[in-house]
Coordinates of C-alpha atoms in Angstrom, one line a residue:
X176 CA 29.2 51.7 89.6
X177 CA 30.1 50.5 86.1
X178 CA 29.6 53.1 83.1
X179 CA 32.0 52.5 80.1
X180 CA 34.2 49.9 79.4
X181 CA 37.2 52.5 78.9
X182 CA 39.2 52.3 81.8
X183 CA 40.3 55.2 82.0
X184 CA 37.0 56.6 81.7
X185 CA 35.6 54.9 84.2
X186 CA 38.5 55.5 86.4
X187 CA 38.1 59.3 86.0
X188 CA 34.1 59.2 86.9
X189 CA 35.0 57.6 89.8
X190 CA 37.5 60.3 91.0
X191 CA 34.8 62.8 90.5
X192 CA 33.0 61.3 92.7
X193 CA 35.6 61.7 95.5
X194 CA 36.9 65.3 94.7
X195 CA 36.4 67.6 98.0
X196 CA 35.6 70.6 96.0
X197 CA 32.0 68.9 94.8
X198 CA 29.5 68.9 97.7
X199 CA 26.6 66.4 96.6
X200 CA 25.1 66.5 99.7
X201 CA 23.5 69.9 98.0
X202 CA 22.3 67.7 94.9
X203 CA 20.5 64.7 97.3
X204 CA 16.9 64.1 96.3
X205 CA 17.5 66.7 93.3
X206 CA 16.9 66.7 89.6
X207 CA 19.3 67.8 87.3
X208 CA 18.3 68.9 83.5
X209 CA 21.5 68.3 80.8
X210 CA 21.5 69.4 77.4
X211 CA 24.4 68.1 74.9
X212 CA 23.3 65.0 77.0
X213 CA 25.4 62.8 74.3
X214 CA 28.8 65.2 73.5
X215 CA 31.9 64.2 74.5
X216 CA 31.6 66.6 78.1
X217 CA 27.8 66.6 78.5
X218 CA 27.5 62.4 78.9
X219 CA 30.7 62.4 80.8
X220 CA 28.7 64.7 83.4
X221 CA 26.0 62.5 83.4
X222 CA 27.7 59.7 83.6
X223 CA 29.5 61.3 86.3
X224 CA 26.0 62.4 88.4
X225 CA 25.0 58.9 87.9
X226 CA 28.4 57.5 89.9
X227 CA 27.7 59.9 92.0
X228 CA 24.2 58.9 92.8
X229 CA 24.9 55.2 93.3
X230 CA 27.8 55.7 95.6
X231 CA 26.4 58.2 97.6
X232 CA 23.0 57.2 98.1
X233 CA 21.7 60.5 96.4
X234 CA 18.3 59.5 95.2
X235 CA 19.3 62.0 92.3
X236 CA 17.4 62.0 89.3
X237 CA 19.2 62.8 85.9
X238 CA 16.9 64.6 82.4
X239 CA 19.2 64.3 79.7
X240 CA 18.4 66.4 76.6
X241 CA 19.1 64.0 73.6
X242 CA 18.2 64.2 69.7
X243 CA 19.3 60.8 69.1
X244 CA 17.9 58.0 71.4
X245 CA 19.2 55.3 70.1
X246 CA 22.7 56.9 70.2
X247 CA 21.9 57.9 74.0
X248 CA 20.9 54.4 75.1
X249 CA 24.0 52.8 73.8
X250 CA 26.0 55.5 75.6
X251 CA 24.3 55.1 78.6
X252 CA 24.1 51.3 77.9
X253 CA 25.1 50.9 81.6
X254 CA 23.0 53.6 83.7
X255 CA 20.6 53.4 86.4
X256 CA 17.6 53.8 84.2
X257 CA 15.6 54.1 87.2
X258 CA 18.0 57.2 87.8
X259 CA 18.0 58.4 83.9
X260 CA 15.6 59.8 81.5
X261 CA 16.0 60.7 78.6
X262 CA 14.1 63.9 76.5
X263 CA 14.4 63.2 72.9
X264 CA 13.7 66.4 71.2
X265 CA 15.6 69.4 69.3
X266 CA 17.1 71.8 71.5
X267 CA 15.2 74.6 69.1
X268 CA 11.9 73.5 70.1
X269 CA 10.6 74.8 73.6
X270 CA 10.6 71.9 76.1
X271 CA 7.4 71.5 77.8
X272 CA 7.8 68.3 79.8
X273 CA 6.0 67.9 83.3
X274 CA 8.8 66.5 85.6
X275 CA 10.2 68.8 88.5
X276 CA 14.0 70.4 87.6
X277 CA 16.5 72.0 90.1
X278 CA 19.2 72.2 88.3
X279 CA 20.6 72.7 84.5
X280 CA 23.7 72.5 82.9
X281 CA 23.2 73.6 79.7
X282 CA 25.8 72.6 76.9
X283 CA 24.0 71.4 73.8
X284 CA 26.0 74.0 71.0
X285 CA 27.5 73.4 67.8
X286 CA 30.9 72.1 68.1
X287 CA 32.7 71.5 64.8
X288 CA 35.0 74.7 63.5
X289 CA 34.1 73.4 60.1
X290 CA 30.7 73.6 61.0
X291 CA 30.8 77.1 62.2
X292 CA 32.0 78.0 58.5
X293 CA 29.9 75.7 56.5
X294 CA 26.3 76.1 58.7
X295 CA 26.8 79.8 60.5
X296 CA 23.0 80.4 60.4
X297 CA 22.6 76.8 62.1
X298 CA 25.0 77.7 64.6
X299 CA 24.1 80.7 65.9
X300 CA 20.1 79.9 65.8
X301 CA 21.6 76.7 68.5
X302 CA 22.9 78.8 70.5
X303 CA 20.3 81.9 70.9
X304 CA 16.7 79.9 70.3
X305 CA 18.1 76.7 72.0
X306 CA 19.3 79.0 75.4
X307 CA 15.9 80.8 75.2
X308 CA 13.9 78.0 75.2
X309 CA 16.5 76.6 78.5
X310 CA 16.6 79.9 80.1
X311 CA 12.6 80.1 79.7
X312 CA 12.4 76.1 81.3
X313 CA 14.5 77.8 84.3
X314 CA 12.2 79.9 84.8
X315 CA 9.3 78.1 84.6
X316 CA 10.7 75.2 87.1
X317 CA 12.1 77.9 89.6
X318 CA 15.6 75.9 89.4
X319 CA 18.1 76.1 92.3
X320 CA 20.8 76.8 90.0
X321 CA 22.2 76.5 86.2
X322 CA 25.2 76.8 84.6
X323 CA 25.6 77.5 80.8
X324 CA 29.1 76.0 79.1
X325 CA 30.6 78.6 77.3
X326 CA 34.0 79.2 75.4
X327 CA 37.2 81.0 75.8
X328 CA 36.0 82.5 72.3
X329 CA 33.9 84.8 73.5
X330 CA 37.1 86.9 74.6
X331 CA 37.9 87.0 70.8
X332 CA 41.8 88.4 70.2
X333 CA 43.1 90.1 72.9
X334 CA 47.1 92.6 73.1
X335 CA 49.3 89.8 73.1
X336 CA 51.0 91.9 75.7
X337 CA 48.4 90.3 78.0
X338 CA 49.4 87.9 80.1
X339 CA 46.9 86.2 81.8
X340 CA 43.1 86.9 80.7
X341 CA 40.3 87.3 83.6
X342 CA 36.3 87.3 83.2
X343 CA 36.1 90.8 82.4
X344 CA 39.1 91.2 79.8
X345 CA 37.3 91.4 75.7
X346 CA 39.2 91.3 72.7
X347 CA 38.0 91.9 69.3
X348 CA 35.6 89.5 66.9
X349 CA 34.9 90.6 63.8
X350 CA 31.2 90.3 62.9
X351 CA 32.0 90.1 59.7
X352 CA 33.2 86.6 59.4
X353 CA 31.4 83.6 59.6
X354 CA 33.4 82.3 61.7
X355 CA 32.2 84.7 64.4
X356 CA 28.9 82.6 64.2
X357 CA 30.2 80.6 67.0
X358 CA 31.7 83.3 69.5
X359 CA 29.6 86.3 68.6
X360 CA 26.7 83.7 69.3
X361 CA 28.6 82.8 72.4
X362 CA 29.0 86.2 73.5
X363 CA 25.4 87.3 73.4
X364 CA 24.1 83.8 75.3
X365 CA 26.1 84.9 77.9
X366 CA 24.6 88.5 77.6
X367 CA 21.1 86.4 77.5
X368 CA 22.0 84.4 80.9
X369 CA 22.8 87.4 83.0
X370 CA 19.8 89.0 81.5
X371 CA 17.6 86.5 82.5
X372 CA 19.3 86.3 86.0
X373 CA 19.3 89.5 86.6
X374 CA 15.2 90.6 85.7
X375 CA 13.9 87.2 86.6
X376 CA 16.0 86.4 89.6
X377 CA 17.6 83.2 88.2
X378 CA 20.3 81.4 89.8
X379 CA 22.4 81.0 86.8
X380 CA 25.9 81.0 86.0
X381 CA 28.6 80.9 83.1
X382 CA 31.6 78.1 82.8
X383 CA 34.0 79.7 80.2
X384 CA 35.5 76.3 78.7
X385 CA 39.4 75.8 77.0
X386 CA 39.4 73.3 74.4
X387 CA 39.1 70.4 77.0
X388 CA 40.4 66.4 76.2
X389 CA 40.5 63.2 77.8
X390 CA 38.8 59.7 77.4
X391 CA 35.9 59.3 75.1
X392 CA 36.7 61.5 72.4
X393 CA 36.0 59.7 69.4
X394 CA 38.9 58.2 66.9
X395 CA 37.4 60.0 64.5
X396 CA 37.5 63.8 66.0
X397 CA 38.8 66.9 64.0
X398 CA 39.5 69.0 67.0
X399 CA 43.6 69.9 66.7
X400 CA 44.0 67.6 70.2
X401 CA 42.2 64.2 68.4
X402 CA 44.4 65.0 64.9
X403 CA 47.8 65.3 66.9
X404 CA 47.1 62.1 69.0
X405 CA 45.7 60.2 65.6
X406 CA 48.7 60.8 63.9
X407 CA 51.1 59.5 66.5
X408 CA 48.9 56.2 66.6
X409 CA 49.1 55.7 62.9
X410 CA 52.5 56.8 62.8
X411 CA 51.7 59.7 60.4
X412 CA 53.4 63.1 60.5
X413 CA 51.5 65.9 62.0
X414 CA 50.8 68.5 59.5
X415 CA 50.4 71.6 60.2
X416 CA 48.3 74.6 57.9
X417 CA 49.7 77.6 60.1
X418 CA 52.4 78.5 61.5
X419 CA 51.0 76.9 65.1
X420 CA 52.2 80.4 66.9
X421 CA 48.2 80.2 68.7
X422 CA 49.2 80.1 72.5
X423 CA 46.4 79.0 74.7
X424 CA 45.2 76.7 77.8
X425 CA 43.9 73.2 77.6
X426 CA 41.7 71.3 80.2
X427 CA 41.6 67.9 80.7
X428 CA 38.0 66.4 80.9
X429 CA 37.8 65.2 84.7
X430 CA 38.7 68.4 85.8
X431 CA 36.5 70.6 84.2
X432 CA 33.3 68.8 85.2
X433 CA 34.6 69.0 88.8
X434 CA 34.8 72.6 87.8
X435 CA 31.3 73.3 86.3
X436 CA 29.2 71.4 89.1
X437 CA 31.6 73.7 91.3
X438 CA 30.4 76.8 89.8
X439 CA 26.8 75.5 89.3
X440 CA 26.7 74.9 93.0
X441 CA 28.9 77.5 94.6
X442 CA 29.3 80.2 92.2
X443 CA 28.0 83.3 92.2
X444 CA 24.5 84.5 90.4
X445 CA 25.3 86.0 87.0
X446 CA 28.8 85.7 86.7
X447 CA 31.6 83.3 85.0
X448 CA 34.1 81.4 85.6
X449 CA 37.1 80.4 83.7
X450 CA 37.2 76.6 83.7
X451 CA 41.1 75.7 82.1
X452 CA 44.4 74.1 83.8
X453 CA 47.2 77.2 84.2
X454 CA 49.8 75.1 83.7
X455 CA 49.4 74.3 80.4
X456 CA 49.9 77.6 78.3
X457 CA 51.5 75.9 75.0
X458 CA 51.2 77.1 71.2
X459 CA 49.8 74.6 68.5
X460 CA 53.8 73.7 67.3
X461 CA 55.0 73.2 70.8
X462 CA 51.8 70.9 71.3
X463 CA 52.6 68.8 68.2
X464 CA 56.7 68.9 69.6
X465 CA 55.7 67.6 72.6
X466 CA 53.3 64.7 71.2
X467 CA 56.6 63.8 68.9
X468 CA 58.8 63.7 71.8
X469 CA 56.2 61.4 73.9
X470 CA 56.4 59.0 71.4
X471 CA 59.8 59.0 69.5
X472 CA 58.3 55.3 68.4
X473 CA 55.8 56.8 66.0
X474 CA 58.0 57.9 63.6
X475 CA 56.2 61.0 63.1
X476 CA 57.6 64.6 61.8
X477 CA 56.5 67.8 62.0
X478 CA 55.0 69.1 58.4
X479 CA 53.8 72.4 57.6
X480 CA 51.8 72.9 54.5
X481 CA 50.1 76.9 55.2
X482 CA 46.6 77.2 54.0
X483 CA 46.2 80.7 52.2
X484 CA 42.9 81.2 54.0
X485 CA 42.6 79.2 57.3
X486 CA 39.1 80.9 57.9
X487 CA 37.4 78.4 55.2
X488 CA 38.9 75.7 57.2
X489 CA 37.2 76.9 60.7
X490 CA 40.4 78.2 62.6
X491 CA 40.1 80.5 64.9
X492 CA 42.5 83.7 64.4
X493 CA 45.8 83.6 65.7
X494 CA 45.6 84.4 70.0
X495 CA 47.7 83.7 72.7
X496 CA 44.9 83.3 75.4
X497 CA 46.2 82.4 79.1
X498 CA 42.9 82.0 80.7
X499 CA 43.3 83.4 84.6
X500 CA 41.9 80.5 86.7
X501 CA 42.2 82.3 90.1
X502 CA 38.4 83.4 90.7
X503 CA 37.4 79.7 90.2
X504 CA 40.0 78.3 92.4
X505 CA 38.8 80.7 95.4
X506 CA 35.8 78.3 95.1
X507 CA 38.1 75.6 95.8
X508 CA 38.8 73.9 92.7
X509 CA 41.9 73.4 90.7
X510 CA 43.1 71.7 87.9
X511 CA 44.8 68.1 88.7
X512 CA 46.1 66.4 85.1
X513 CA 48.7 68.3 83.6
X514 CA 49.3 68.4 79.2
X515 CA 51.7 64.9 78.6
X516 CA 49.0 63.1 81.3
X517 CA 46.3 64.7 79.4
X518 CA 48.0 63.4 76.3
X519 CA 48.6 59.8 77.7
X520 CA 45.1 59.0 78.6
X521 CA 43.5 60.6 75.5
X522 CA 46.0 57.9 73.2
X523 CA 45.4 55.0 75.8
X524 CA 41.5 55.7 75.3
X525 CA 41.1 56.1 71.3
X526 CA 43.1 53.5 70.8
X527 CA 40.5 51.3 72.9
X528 CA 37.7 53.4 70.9
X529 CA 39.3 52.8 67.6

């Protein structure tokens, strides 16, 4: 089934489709609830139920949570519309729609680190009142299972004598800083979904996501991945504001929605799940090194111009965060696209986007 005009896109929704770790026979004649319906990861899922749907005969039927209809439909410009409806609402107002739900995957969230700086009070109030008002549809509709898309972050900054970092490893966040907004807020969904799972009985489970790329993300992105990969196909130098020594996993986009409909319909009640690929542990300077490397043709250098305080730009603190994948993979999922394939398809893709 057609679904984008990106190749590579539509080449990737139809692996999904045939990856032996997903068993849609469990989603056949089921109804699946998305929020972030229109983000870079929550359309790729339903774009990827919908594939999933027409090849194999589900009669599935896909909600998707959208604020913006018009920006959903042209998205979705190709979907089974007998298949897809659409909720047009704010995530902060209680839903109160009639239709039947068995599942939810829940990733509507701020996104931008800028944002999490400039609109802290927006960000947090998406993430607690938006999950309450999802958790409370859960339980109202007596779903079969959930899964909420949460962040690396919430671990914070853990001993860099660590080496890899499992579900039940914490570092520090300070609650001090604004930036916290976005993994303090993290941090207490995740306290909210086991709460809810645990006194209400709720099927519900956690995806803790890396920074995660592919096809689709937008020429116009300010995530570090988008900036690198903009540079090289404008043949600008990459420029860095710290010293790039932040060490952590990346993801590419295919492989962790195989990995969240994994946990949504085999993981445990109340728990989470790393979702990252283990083989790509790199810092932010051996990222843009390897980008320069791939494409020698560019022209582009490595700059640094060190911000005195990267905190009003939305970084993170520095962490080296080498997120254990083993208790997903006993599920039987793994990671397929390594870093410089990653790399390749995001370039091929915003260049088509551009």
């Amino acid at each position: 089934m057609k679904l984008s005009d990106d190749k590579i896109l539509q080449n990737d929704l139809d692996m999904i489709v045939n990856n032996d770790c997903i068993c849609w026979d469990k989603l056949r004649n089921q109804s699946i609830f998305v929020t972030g319906a229109t983000g870079l990861i929550g359309s790729q899922i339903v774009m990827s139920l919908l594939n999933a749907n027409s090849e194999n005969n589900l009669n599935l039927t896909v909600i998707a949570a959208v604020r913006n209809k018009e920006k959903a439909e042209k998205i979705f410009r190709y979907a089974d519309k007998k298949a897809l409806t659409f909720i047009v609402q704010d995530i902060l107002e209680p839903f109160t729609f009639a239709d039947s739900v068995d599942y939810i995957i829940h990733g509507a969230s701020m996104t931008s680190s800028k944002d999490f700086v400039d609109y802290p009070v927006e960000t947090i109030k998406t993430a607690l009142v938006g999950t309450e008002n999802i958790l409370n549809l859960a339980k109202k509709k007596n779903i079969k299972g959930m899964v909420y898309l949460s962040s690396l972050e919430v671990y914070g900054v853990v001993d860099f004598s660590i080496e890899k970092v499992s579900e039940n490893m914490f570092g520090t966040i300070d609650p001090m800083s604004v930036r916290s907004s976005y993994s303090e807020g993290k941090r207490m969904v995740e306290c909210l979904c086991a709460s809810y799972a645990h006194q209400y009985n709720l099927p519900i489970k956690v995806a803790r996501l890396c920074q995660t790329f592919g096809p689709g993300v937008s020429y116009g992105d300010n995530r570090v991945f988008a900036q690198f990969a903009r540079s090289v196909i404008e043949g600008n130098d990459i420029v860095l504001k710290t010293d790039g020594s932040t060490e952590r996993n990346y993801c590419y986009i295919r492989d962790a929605i195989s990995g969240i409909l994994t946990i949504m319909l085999n993981g445990n009640k109340g728990e989470a799940y790393n979702v990252a690929n283990k083989n790509t542990l790199i810092t932010i300077r051996g990222m843009a090194e390897l980008l320069i490397d791939m494409y020698p043709q560019s022209g582009t250098k490595l700059v640094f111009d060190i911000a005195e305080d990267v905190t009003k730009l939305g970084y993170n603190p520095k962490v080296k965060m080498n997120l254990d994948t083993s208790k997903l993979e006993t599920l039987g999922w793994s990671a397929e696209v390594d870093l410089q394939k990653m790399f390749e398809h995001l370039i091929t893709s915003m260049k088509f986007n551009k």
